mmCIF file of C-alpha atoms and ligand atoms in Angstrom:
data_model
loop_
_atom_site.group_PDB
_atom_site.id
_atom_site.type_symbol
_atom_site.label_atom_id
_atom_site.label_comp_id
_atom_site.label_asym_id
_atom_site.label_seq_id
_atom_site.Cartn_x
_atom_site.Cartn_y
_atom_site.Cartn_z
ATOM 1 C CA MET Y 422 -29.360 -7.011 -9.395
ATOM 2 C CA GLY Y 423 -25.950 -6.188 -7.872
ATOM 3 C CA LYS Y 424 -23.768 -3.728 -9.722
ATOM 4 C CA ILE Y 425 -20.591 -4.947 -11.428
ATOM 5 C CA LYS Y 426 -17.646 -2.542 -11.346
ATOM 6 C CA LEU Y 427 -15.636 -2.182 -14.553
ATOM 7 C CA LEU Y 428 -12.751 -0.433 -12.850
ATOM 8 C CA GLY Y 429 -10.177 -3.129 -12.108
ATOM 9 C CA LYS Y 430 -11.128 -5.319 -15.086
ATOM 10 C CA THR Y 431 -8.362 -6.299 -17.496
ATOM 11 C CA LEU Y 432 -8.438 -5.493 -21.193
ATOM 12 C CA ALA Y 433 -9.367 -9.116 -22.003
ATOM 13 C CA GLU Y 434 -12.200 -9.020 -19.467
ATOM 14 C CA LEU Y 435 -13.517 -5.705 -20.809
ATOM 15 C CA LYS Y 436 -13.548 -7.118 -24.341
ATOM 16 C CA GLU Y 437 -15.462 -10.177 -23.118
ATOM 17 C CA ILE Y 438 -17.949 -7.934 -21.326
ATOM 18 C CA ALA Y 439 -18.466 -5.894 -24.499
ATOM 19 C CA VAL Y 440 -19.122 -9.042 -26.526
ATOM 20 C CA SER Y 441 -21.458 -10.437 -23.850
ATOM 21 C CA CYS Y 442 -23.499 -7.204 -24.182
ATOM 22 C CA GLY Y 443 -23.751 -7.743 -27.950
ATOM 23 C CA LEU Y 444 -21.140 -5.044 -28.696
ATOM 24 C CA PRO Y 445 -17.960 -5.283 -30.797
ATOM 25 C CA SER Y 446 -14.912 -6.304 -28.749
ATOM 26 C CA PHE Y 447 -13.051 -3.082 -29.649
ATOM 27 C CA ASN Y 448 -15.553 -1.302 -27.407
ATOM 28 C CA GLY Y 449 -13.764 -3.105 -24.555
ATOM 29 C CA ALA Y 450 -10.464 -1.489 -25.585
ATOM 30 C CA GLN Y 451 -12.174 1.913 -25.743
ATOM 31 C CA ILE Y 452 -13.584 1.405 -22.255
ATOM 32 C CA ALA Y 453 -10.104 0.507 -20.929
ATOM 33 C CA GLN Y 454 -8.794 3.754 -22.367
ATOM 34 C CA TRP Y 455 -11.587 5.794 -20.797
ATOM 35 C CA LEU Y 456 -11.145 4.133 -17.409
ATOM 36 C CA TYR Y 457 -7.388 4.064 -17.042
ATOM 37 C CA GLN Y 458 -6.036 6.790 -19.307
ATOM 38 C CA LYS Y 459 -8.804 9.397 -19.406
ATOM 39 C CA ARG Y 460 -10.044 8.798 -15.844
ATOM 40 C CA ALA Y 461 -13.724 8.742 -16.816
ATOM 41 C CA THR Y 462 -16.062 8.311 -13.869
ATOM 42 C CA SER Y 463 -19.286 7.623 -15.799
ATOM 43 C CA PHE Y 464 -20.456 6.077 -19.094
ATOM 44 C CA GLU Y 465 -21.742 9.504 -20.261
ATOM 45 C CA GLN Y 466 -18.142 10.684 -20.483
ATOM 46 C CA MET Y 467 -17.230 7.819 -22.851
ATOM 47 C CA THR Y 468 -18.243 9.833 -25.899
ATOM 48 C CA ASN Y 469 -16.923 7.462 -28.560
ATOM 49 C CA LEU Y 470 -19.228 4.698 -27.279
ATOM 50 C CA SER Y 471 -22.639 4.805 -28.916
ATOM 51 C CA LYS Y 472 -25.683 5.616 -26.780
ATOM 52 C CA THR Y 473 -26.880 2.049 -27.360
ATOM 53 C CA ALA Y 474 -23.564 0.635 -26.120
ATOM 54 C CA ARG Y 475 -23.705 2.736 -22.952
ATOM 55 C CA GLN Y 476 -27.317 1.753 -22.313
ATOM 56 C CA ARG Y 477 -26.568 -1.962 -22.793
ATOM 57 C CA LEU Y 478 -23.767 -1.812 -20.243
ATOM 58 C CA LEU Y 479 -26.109 -0.127 -17.751
ATOM 59 C CA ASP Y 480 -28.906 -2.629 -18.474
ATOM 60 C CA GLN Y 481 -26.531 -5.502 -17.766
ATOM 61 C CA GLY Y 482 -25.706 -4.019 -14.334
ATOM 62 C CA TYR Y 483 -22.275 -2.569 -15.133
ATOM 63 C CA VAL Y 484 -21.027 0.612 -13.474
ATOM 64 C CA VAL Y 485 -17.654 2.354 -13.637
ATOM 65 C CA GLY Y 486 -17.110 1.812 -9.898
ATOM 66 C CA ALA Y 487 -15.335 5.124 -9.290
ATOM 67 C CA VAL Y 488 -14.957 6.218 -5.667
ATOM 68 C CA LEU Y 489 -14.267 9.954 -5.407
ATOM 69 C CA PRO Y 490 -12.501 11.473 -2.402
ATOM 70 C CA SER Y 491 -14.896 13.014 0.113
ATOM 71 C CA GLU Y 492 -12.308 15.127 1.935
ATOM 72 C CA GLN Y 493 -8.751 16.305 1.547
ATOM 73 C CA HIS Y 494 -6.269 17.909 3.917
ATOM 74 C CA THR Y 495 -2.965 19.559 3.087
ATOM 75 C CA SER Y 496 -0.026 19.530 5.483
ATOM 76 C CA SER Y 497 2.283 22.502 6.006
ATOM 77 C CA ASP Y 498 4.983 20.409 4.239
ATOM 78 C CA GLY Y 499 2.805 19.899 1.115
ATOM 79 C CA THR Y 500 1.762 16.324 1.936
ATOM 80 C CA LYS Y 501 -1.908 15.760 1.100
ATOM 81 C CA LYS Y 502 -4.270 13.261 2.644
ATOM 82 C CA TYR Y 503 -7.414 12.146 0.799
ATOM 83 C CA LEU Y 504 -10.357 10.330 2.366
ATOM 84 C CA PHE Y 505 -12.305 7.845 0.224
ATOM 85 C CA PRO Y 506 -15.706 6.546 1.363
ATOM 86 C CA VAL Y 507 -15.786 2.864 0.441
ATOM 87 C CA SER Y 508 -18.210 0.020 0.816
ATOM 88 C CA CYS Y 509 -16.159 -3.106 1.147
ATOM 89 C CA SER Y 510 -16.408 -6.802 1.637
ATOM 90 C CA LEU Y 511 -15.818 -8.390 5.019
ATOM 91 C CA GLY Y 512 -14.860 -11.736 3.543
ATOM 92 C CA ALA Y 513 -16.296 -14.931 2.175
ATOM 93 C CA ASP Y 514 -19.886 -14.323 3.313
ATOM 94 C CA GLY Y 515 -20.096 -11.302 0.995
ATOM 95 C CA ALA Y 516 -21.278 -8.922 3.750
ATOM 96 C CA MET Y 517 -20.514 -5.299 2.950
ATOM 97 C CA GLU Y 518 -19.600 -2.497 5.318
ATOM 98 C CA ASP Y 519 -19.264 1.259 4.748
ATOM 99 C CA SER Y 520 -15.963 2.697 5.805
ATOM 100 C CA VAL Y 521 -13.427 5.389 5.011
ATOM 101 C CA VAL Y 522 -9.879 4.792 3.792
ATOM 102 C CA GLU Y 523 -7.029 7.185 3.278
ATOM 103 C CA ALA Y 524 -4.469 7.813 0.569
ATOM 104 C CA VAL Y 525 -1.546 10.161 1.094
ATOM 105 C CA MET Y 526 0.310 12.071 -1.616
ATOM 106 C CA ILE Y 527 3.873 12.905 -0.633
ATOM 107 C CA PRO Y 528 5.677 15.478 -2.822
ATOM 108 C CA ASP Y 529 9.471 15.381 -2.845
ATOM 109 C CA GLY Y 530 11.249 17.471 -5.476
ATOM 110 C CA ASP Y 531 10.212 16.097 -8.861
ATOM 111 C CA ARG Y 532 8.583 13.059 -7.282
ATOM 112 C CA LYS Y 533 5.000 12.668 -6.197
ATOM 113 C CA THR Y 534 4.502 9.408 -4.338
ATOM 114 C CA LEU Y 535 1.070 8.069 -3.472
ATOM 115 C CA CYS Y 536 0.720 5.921 -0.363
ATOM 116 C CA VAL Y 537 -2.397 3.780 -0.894
ATOM 117 C CA SER Y 538 -4.647 1.701 1.342
ATOM 118 C CA SER Y 539 -5.515 -1.892 0.488
ATOM 119 C CA GLN Y 540 -7.980 -2.643 3.293
ATOM 120 C CA ALA Y 541 -10.367 -0.706 5.507
ATOM 121 C CA GLY Y 542 -8.762 -1.170 8.910
ATOM 122 C CA CYS Y 543 -6.534 -4.182 9.453
ATOM 123 C CA LYS Y 544 -6.576 -7.591 11.158
ATOM 124 C CA MET Y 545 -2.907 -7.702 12.031
ATOM 125 C CA GLY Y 546 -3.063 -5.771 15.311
ATOM 126 C CA CYS Y 547 0.429 -4.244 15.364
ATOM 127 C CA LYS Y 548 0.532 -2.423 18.684
ATOM 128 C CA PHE Y 549 2.104 0.805 17.393
ATOM 129 C CA CYS Y 550 -0.403 1.367 14.579
ATOM 130 C CA MET Y 551 -3.661 3.333 14.724
ATOM 131 C CA THR Y 552 -5.070 1.402 11.764
ATOM 132 C CA GLY Y 553 -4.445 -1.861 13.623
ATOM 133 C CA ARG Y 554 -6.328 -0.550 16.645
ATOM 134 C CA GLN Y 555 -9.319 0.239 14.499
ATOM 135 C CA GLY Y 556 -9.899 -3.454 13.703
ATOM 136 C CA PHE Y 557 -10.833 -4.894 10.335
ATOM 137 C CA HIS Y 558 -13.671 -3.430 8.272
ATOM 138 C CA GLY Y 559 -13.144 -5.172 4.956
ATOM 139 C CA ASN Y 560 -11.054 -5.763 1.880
ATOM 140 C CA LEU Y 561 -10.949 -3.065 -0.767
ATOM 141 C CA SER Y 562 -11.795 -4.056 -4.325
ATOM 142 C CA ALA Y 563 -9.369 -3.241 -7.136
ATOM 143 C CA ALA Y 564 -11.853 -0.483 -8.086
ATOM 144 C CA ASP Y 565 -11.497 1.035 -4.598
ATOM 145 C CA ILE Y 566 -7.693 0.842 -4.746
ATOM 146 C CA LEU Y 567 -7.469 2.184 -8.311
ATOM 147 C CA SER Y 568 -9.785 5.071 -7.395
ATOM 148 C CA GLN Y 569 -7.022 6.291 -5.066
ATOM 149 C CA PHE Y 570 -4.696 6.506 -8.100
ATOM 150 C CA LEU Y 571 -7.210 8.013 -10.469
ATOM 151 C CA TYR Y 572 -9.144 10.734 -8.684
ATOM 152 C CA THR Y 573 -6.761 12.838 -6.609
ATOM 153 C CA ASP Y 574 -5.696 16.280 -7.879
ATOM 154 C CA GLU Y 575 -2.195 14.959 -8.531
ATOM 155 C CA ALA Y 576 -3.274 11.807 -10.415
ATOM 156 C CA PRO Y 577 -1.657 12.777 -13.747
ATOM 157 C CA GLN Y 578 1.653 13.665 -12.090
ATOM 158 C CA LEU Y 579 2.146 10.679 -9.787
ATOM 159 C CA THR Y 580 5.615 9.174 -10.191
ATOM 160 C CA ASN Y 581 5.605 6.361 -7.627
ATOM 161 C CA THR Y 582 3.397 4.435 -5.283
ATOM 162 C CA VAL Y 583 3.794 2.570 -2.035
ATOM 163 C CA PHE Y 584 1.222 0.132 -0.674
ATOM 164 C CA MET Y 585 1.837 1.336 2.868
ATOM 165 C CA GLY Y 586 -1.484 2.912 3.774
ATOM 166 C CA MET Y 587 -4.220 1.187 5.742
ATOM 167 C CA GLY Y 588 -4.223 -2.604 5.714
ATOM 168 C CA GLU Y 589 -1.845 -5.476 5.004
ATOM 169 C CA PRO Y 590 -1.617 -5.761 1.192
ATOM 170 C CA LEU Y 591 -0.800 -9.487 1.236
ATOM 171 C CA ASP Y 592 -3.984 -10.129 3.224
ATOM 172 C CA ASN Y 593 -5.920 -8.817 0.210
ATOM 173 C CA LEU Y 594 -3.561 -10.168 -2.413
ATOM 174 C CA PRO Y 595 -5.957 -10.972 -5.299
ATOM 175 C CA GLU Y 596 -7.235 -7.365 -5.450
ATOM 176 C CA VAL Y 597 -3.739 -5.941 -4.938
ATOM 177 C CA MET Y 598 -2.341 -8.105 -7.770
ATOM 178 C CA ARG Y 599 -5.228 -7.064 -10.005
ATOM 179 C CA THR Y 600 -4.442 -3.426 -9.237
ATOM 180 C CA ILE Y 601 -0.764 -4.008 -10.048
ATOM 181 C CA GLU Y 602 -1.723 -5.628 -13.351
ATOM 182 C CA VAL Y 603 -3.749 -2.543 -14.323
ATOM 183 C CA LEU Y 604 -0.969 -0.207 -13.177
ATOM 184 C CA THR Y 605 1.731 -1.977 -15.201
ATOM 185 C CA ALA Y 606 -0.151 -3.067 -18.353
ATOM 186 C CA ASP Y 607 0.247 -1.125 -21.621
ATOM 187 C CA TRP Y 608 -3.533 -0.835 -21.845
ATOM 188 C CA GLY Y 609 -3.646 0.411 -18.225
ATOM 189 C CA PHE Y 610 -1.349 2.960 -16.638
ATOM 190 C CA ALA Y 611 1.776 1.536 -18.365
ATOM 191 C CA TRP Y 612 3.865 2.072 -15.218
ATOM 192 C CA SER Y 613 7.128 0.215 -14.739
ATOM 193 C CA PRO Y 614 6.988 -2.143 -11.718
ATOM 194 C CA LYS Y 615 10.022 -0.187 -10.473
ATOM 195 C CA ARG Y 616 7.611 2.626 -9.582
ATOM 196 C CA ILE Y 617 5.654 0.366 -7.217
ATOM 197 C CA THR Y 618 6.597 -0.814 -3.716
ATOM 198 C CA VAL Y 619 4.429 -3.202 -1.733
ATOM 199 C CA SER Y 620 4.916 -3.289 2.016
ATOM 200 C CA THR Y 621 4.171 -6.303 4.198
ATOM 201 C CA ILE Y 622 4.667 -7.410 7.775
ATOM 202 C CA GLY Y 623 5.534 -10.848 6.364
ATOM 203 C CA VAL Y 624 2.445 -12.925 5.650
ATOM 204 C CA LEU Y 625 4.542 -15.887 4.616
ATOM 205 C CA PRO Y 626 2.144 -18.022 2.543
ATOM 206 C CA LYS Y 627 1.223 -15.050 0.335
ATOM 207 C CA LEU Y 628 4.730 -13.697 -0.012
ATOM 208 C CA ARG Y 629 5.825 -16.264 -2.580
ATOM 209 C CA THR Y 630 2.701 -15.651 -4.675
ATOM 210 C CA PHE Y 631 3.480 -11.939 -4.664
ATOM 211 C CA LEU Y 632 7.174 -12.395 -5.528
ATOM 212 C CA ASP Y 633 6.406 -14.855 -8.327
ATOM 213 C CA GLY Y 634 3.490 -12.818 -9.668
ATOM 214 C CA CYS Y 635 5.115 -9.420 -10.273
ATOM 215 C CA LYS Y 636 8.397 -7.531 -10.310
ATOM 216 C CA CYS Y 637 7.459 -4.740 -7.915
ATOM 217 C CA HIS Y 638 9.739 -3.744 -5.065
ATOM 218 C CA LEU Y 639 9.150 -5.233 -1.634
ATOM 219 C CA ALA Y 640 9.373 -3.567 1.790
ATOM 220 C CA VAL Y 641 9.183 -5.762 4.887
ATOM 221 C CA SER Y 642 8.183 -4.241 8.239
ATOM 222 C CA LEU Y 643 10.736 -5.684 10.626
ATOM 223 C CA HIS Y 644 10.970 -3.359 13.660
ATOM 224 C CA ASN Y 645 12.896 -5.804 15.862
ATOM 225 C CA PRO Y 646 15.372 -8.610 15.067
ATOM 226 C CA PHE Y 647 14.582 -10.648 18.199
ATOM 227 C CA PRO Y 648 11.592 -12.986 17.799
ATOM 228 C CA GLU Y 649 10.144 -12.550 21.296
ATOM 229 C CA GLU Y 650 10.491 -8.784 21.301
ATOM 230 C CA ARG Y 651 9.046 -8.557 17.797
ATOM 231 C CA ALA Y 652 6.110 -10.774 18.805
ATOM 232 C CA SER Y 653 5.288 -8.415 21.688
ATOM 233 C CA LEU Y 654 4.728 -5.650 19.119
ATOM 234 C CA MET Y 655 3.543 -7.610 16.091
ATOM 235 C CA PRO Y 656 1.309 -10.657 16.659
ATOM 236 C CA VAL Y 657 2.104 -11.884 13.114
ATOM 237 C CA GLN Y 658 5.522 -12.972 14.380
ATOM 238 C CA LYS Y 659 3.849 -15.856 16.274
ATOM 239 C CA ALA Y 660 2.335 -17.208 13.059
ATOM 240 C CA TYR Y 661 5.123 -16.364 10.607
ATOM 241 C CA SER Y 662 8.564 -15.844 12.036
ATOM 242 C CA VAL Y 663 10.671 -13.177 10.390
ATOM 243 C CA THR Y 664 13.491 -15.740 10.231
ATOM 244 C CA ASP Y 665 11.334 -17.837 7.875
ATOM 245 C CA VAL Y 666 10.441 -14.724 5.891
ATOM 246 C CA ILE Y 667 14.139 -13.999 5.399
ATOM 247 C CA LYS Y 668 14.821 -17.611 4.439
ATOM 248 C CA LEU Y 669 12.219 -17.324 1.698
ATOM 249 C CA LEU Y 670 13.541 -13.955 0.521
ATOM 250 C CA LYS Y 671 16.996 -15.485 0.088
ATOM 251 C CA GLU Y 672 15.542 -17.668 -2.698
ATOM 252 C CA TYR Y 673 14.865 -14.543 -4.785
ATOM 253 C CA ASP Y 674 17.156 -12.203 -6.676
ATOM 254 C CA PHE Y 675 17.305 -8.660 -5.348
ATOM 255 C CA THR Y 676 20.571 -7.737 -7.026
ATOM 256 C CA GLY Y 677 18.920 -6.389 -10.203
ATOM 257 C CA GLN Y 678 16.021 -4.042 -10.789
ATOM 258 C CA ARG Y 679 13.881 -5.323 -7.956
ATOM 259 C CA ARG Y 680 14.606 -3.699 -4.593
ATOM 260 C CA LEU Y 681 14.186 -5.166 -1.121
ATOM 261 C CA SER Y 682 13.988 -2.925 1.927
ATOM 262 C CA PHE Y 683 13.259 -3.406 5.595
ATOM 263 C CA GLU Y 684 11.261 -0.867 7.567
ATOM 264 C CA TYR Y 685 12.485 -0.350 11.103
ATOM 265 C CA THR Y 686 10.452 2.067 13.230
ATOM 266 C CA MET Y 687 12.549 3.093 16.185
ATOM 267 C CA PHE Y 688 11.078 3.015 19.691
ATOM 268 C CA SER Y 689 13.090 4.430 22.565
ATOM 269 C CA GLY Y 690 14.293 1.678 24.909
ATOM 270 C CA PHE Y 691 12.710 -1.091 22.834
ATOM 271 C CA ASN Y 692 14.720 -1.661 19.670
ATOM 272 C CA ASP Y 693 17.364 1.076 19.556
ATOM 273 C CA ASP Y 694 20.284 -0.539 21.366
ATOM 274 C CA LYS Y 695 23.538 -1.599 19.727
ATOM 275 C CA HIS Y 696 22.742 -5.250 20.321
ATOM 276 C CA HIS Y 697 19.623 -4.712 18.184
ATOM 277 C CA ALA Y 698 21.753 -3.212 15.417
ATOM 278 C CA ASP Y 699 24.177 -6.142 15.598
ATOM 279 C CA ALA Y 700 21.360 -8.717 15.560
ATOM 280 C CA LEU Y 701 19.848 -6.927 12.573
ATOM 281 C CA VAL Y 702 23.147 -7.182 10.725
ATOM 282 C CA ARG Y 703 23.325 -10.934 11.473
ATOM 283 C CA LEU Y 704 19.714 -11.472 10.395
ATOM 284 C CA LEU Y 705 20.121 -9.675 7.064
ATOM 285 C CA ARG Y 706 23.585 -11.034 6.236
ATOM 286 C CA GLY Y 707 23.793 -12.218 2.622
ATOM 287 C CA LEU Y 708 20.602 -10.458 1.545
ATOM 288 C CA PRO Y 709 20.985 -7.492 -0.841
ATOM 289 C CA CYS Y 710 18.761 -4.921 0.845
ATOM 290 C CA ARG Y 711 18.497 -1.568 2.517
ATOM 291 C CA VAL Y 712 17.100 -0.589 5.913
ATOM 292 C CA ASN Y 713 14.843 2.432 6.395
ATOM 293 C CA LEU Y 714 14.846 3.760 9.935
ATOM 294 C CA ILE Y 715 11.528 5.455 10.677
ATOM 295 C CA ARG Y 716 10.743 8.048 13.325
ATOM 296 C CA PHE Y 717 7.905 6.921 15.562
ATOM 297 C CA HIS Y 718 4.915 9.214 16.071
ATOM 298 C CA LYS Y 719 3.567 8.913 19.587
ATOM 299 C CA ILE Y 720 0.088 7.441 19.860
ATOM 300 C CA PRO Y 721 -2.135 7.238 22.959
ATOM 301 C CA ASP Y 722 -1.801 4.286 25.355
ATOM 302 C CA PHE Y 723 1.474 3.044 23.925
ATOM 303 C CA PRO Y 724 4.489 2.905 26.225
ATOM 304 C CA TYR Y 725 7.296 3.845 23.843
ATOM 305 C CA THR Y 726 8.348 7.218 22.514
ATOM 306 C CA THR Y 727 10.463 8.345 19.615
ATOM 307 C CA VAL Y 728 14.256 7.946 19.521
ATOM 308 C CA PRO Y 729 16.177 11.255 19.453
ATOM 309 C CA ASP Y 730 17.855 11.976 16.101
ATOM 310 C CA PRO Y 731 21.466 11.686 17.374
ATOM 311 C CA LEU Y 732 20.755 8.158 18.644
ATOM 312 C CA MET Y 733 19.129 7.216 15.354
ATOM 313 C CA GLU Y 734 22.318 8.388 13.647
ATOM 314 C CA VAL Y 735 24.407 6.171 15.932
ATOM 315 C CA PHE Y 736 22.209 3.170 15.083
ATOM 316 C CA LYS Y 737 22.445 3.990 11.382
ATOM 317 C CA SER Y 738 26.245 4.265 11.512
ATOM 318 C CA ARG Y 739 26.495 0.855 13.171
ATOM 319 C CA LEU Y 740 24.468 -0.733 10.344
ATOM 320 C CA GLU Y 741 26.462 1.124 7.697
ATOM 321 C CA ALA Y 742 29.760 0.012 9.260
ATOM 322 C CA ALA Y 743 28.561 -3.564 8.684
ATOM 323 C CA GLY Y 744 27.847 -2.797 5.013
ATOM 324 C CA ILE Y 745 24.079 -2.231 5.168
ATOM 325 C CA ILE Y 746 22.665 0.672 3.160
ATOM 326 C CA CYS Y 747 20.580 2.639 5.598
ATOM 327 C CA THR Y 748 18.441 5.794 5.503
ATOM 328 C CA ILE Y 749 16.512 7.749 8.106
ATOM 329 C CA ARG Y 750 13.092 8.523 6.715
ATOM 330 C CA ALA Y 751 11.982 12.107 6.785
ATOM 331 C CA SER Y 752 8.732 12.494 8.652
ATOM 332 C CA ARG Y 753 5.935 13.874 6.470
ATOM 333 C CA GLY Y 754 2.387 14.995 7.069
ATOM 334 C CA GLU Y 755 2.338 14.564 10.836
ATOM 335 C CA ASP Y 756 0.138 17.652 11.348
ATOM 336 C CA ILE Y 757 -2.670 16.109 9.248
ATOM 337 C CA PHE Y 758 -2.241 12.609 10.735
ATOM 338 C CA ALA Y 759 -0.865 11.284 7.468
ATOM 339 C CA ALA Y 760 2.429 10.039 8.843
ATOM 340 C CA CYS Y 761 3.374 6.375 9.256
ATOM 341 C CA GLY Y 762 1.183 4.582 11.776
ATOM 342 C CA LEU Y 763 -1.283 7.473 12.091
ATOM 343 C CA LEU Y 764 -3.623 6.705 9.190
ATOM 344 C CA ALA Y 765 -7.216 6.491 10.366
ATOM 345 C CA GLY Y 766 -5.982 8.090 13.541
ATOM 346 C CA LYS Y 767 -7.736 11.443 13.557
ATOM 347 C CA HIS Y 768 -10.705 10.259 11.565
ATOM 348 C CA ASN Y 769 -11.563 7.394 13.854
ATOM 349 C CA ASN Y 770 -10.096 8.740 17.072
ATOM 350 C CA PRO Y 771 -11.324 12.304 17.584
ATOM 351 C CA GLN Y 772 -9.434 12.499 20.895
ATOM 352 C CA LEU Y 773 -6.137 12.732 18.968
HETATM 353 FE FE1 SF4 D 1300 -1.979 -3.551 9.762
HETATM 354 FE FE2 SF4 D 1300 0.259 -2.459 8.781
HETATM 355 FE FE3 SF4 D 1300 -0.952 -1.369 10.899
HETATM 356 FE FE4 SF4 D 1300 0.273 -3.732 11.173
HETATM 357 S S1 SF4 D 1300 1.240 -1.755 10.671
HETATM 358 S S2 SF4 D 1300 -1.764 -3.209 11.961
HETATM 359 S S3 SF4 D 1300 -0.124 -4.644 9.151
HETATM 360 S S4 SF4 D 1300 -1.796 -1.506 8.836
#
């Protein structure tokens, strides 16, 4: 009999499971507390459940579903990268594959932000990304994603999260939405959606479901305002044009609590000219948003290099002069291959 993971189940589902095992439904609420507030990794730790209750859950094939990190590395700047060994589904046929995913904890003053993975590898094939080069190894379950929140050393102190690790979150939307439900529910982590940012390259059909289904912030990976140039870097552009993504975003309200940002990794000689800045301004006109300019970390067999800081400042000033809020992202964790675009780099590419 296959094992059924409890991690990722909602309070209502846990109560139903308790009842289906012949237990009182309040046992479901106790389990939720053990899973999401006390970070229990086994039934033995759930000391206010009777021995009979724990045994019945085991007999019915239930497990906690915790995935503990197998390795961790700390950068000279305090950034920490955790490796989680997962066994994940390759899709509809139910085939499972063992893989390793990474979560990165980025400290910044009082903040501790966790960058989480939603898939093992990725199908999207963005040319500048080591995860993309690795190919797709499967969707993570909500249990796999929540394990990244629950079992790092900093778990109790996390202040924010970004779904910007390995994978395209909207390509695994059901499990990502389930994770968000647990993170924001009173019976779960009780986080405000303002602490959560989901990043996407613009998988159009799923974007509306995401925007309608939660109030979390959204970050869109843009990287070039010109369709043909963007398509040369990001195959997704051929299926879902960024122009259509922006059209859809204009239907939503980003003037209140929910924030919209665009990620723009800068590549020397590719997207750093003033005509790119001007096209970006035209593209984003009328959309309350900010642009994050990101330093590129060189990867093997990729023609472009990073843009020198003074030129990034010039680009930033041009956007700001047109009224766009713009920041240059500090680079973190490069020495442990935890920086943007490098996840799965060292682990899967020993030549790095
Ligand atoms: Fe996938 Fe994101 Fe990398 Fe593109 S940048 S290949 S969507 S992980």
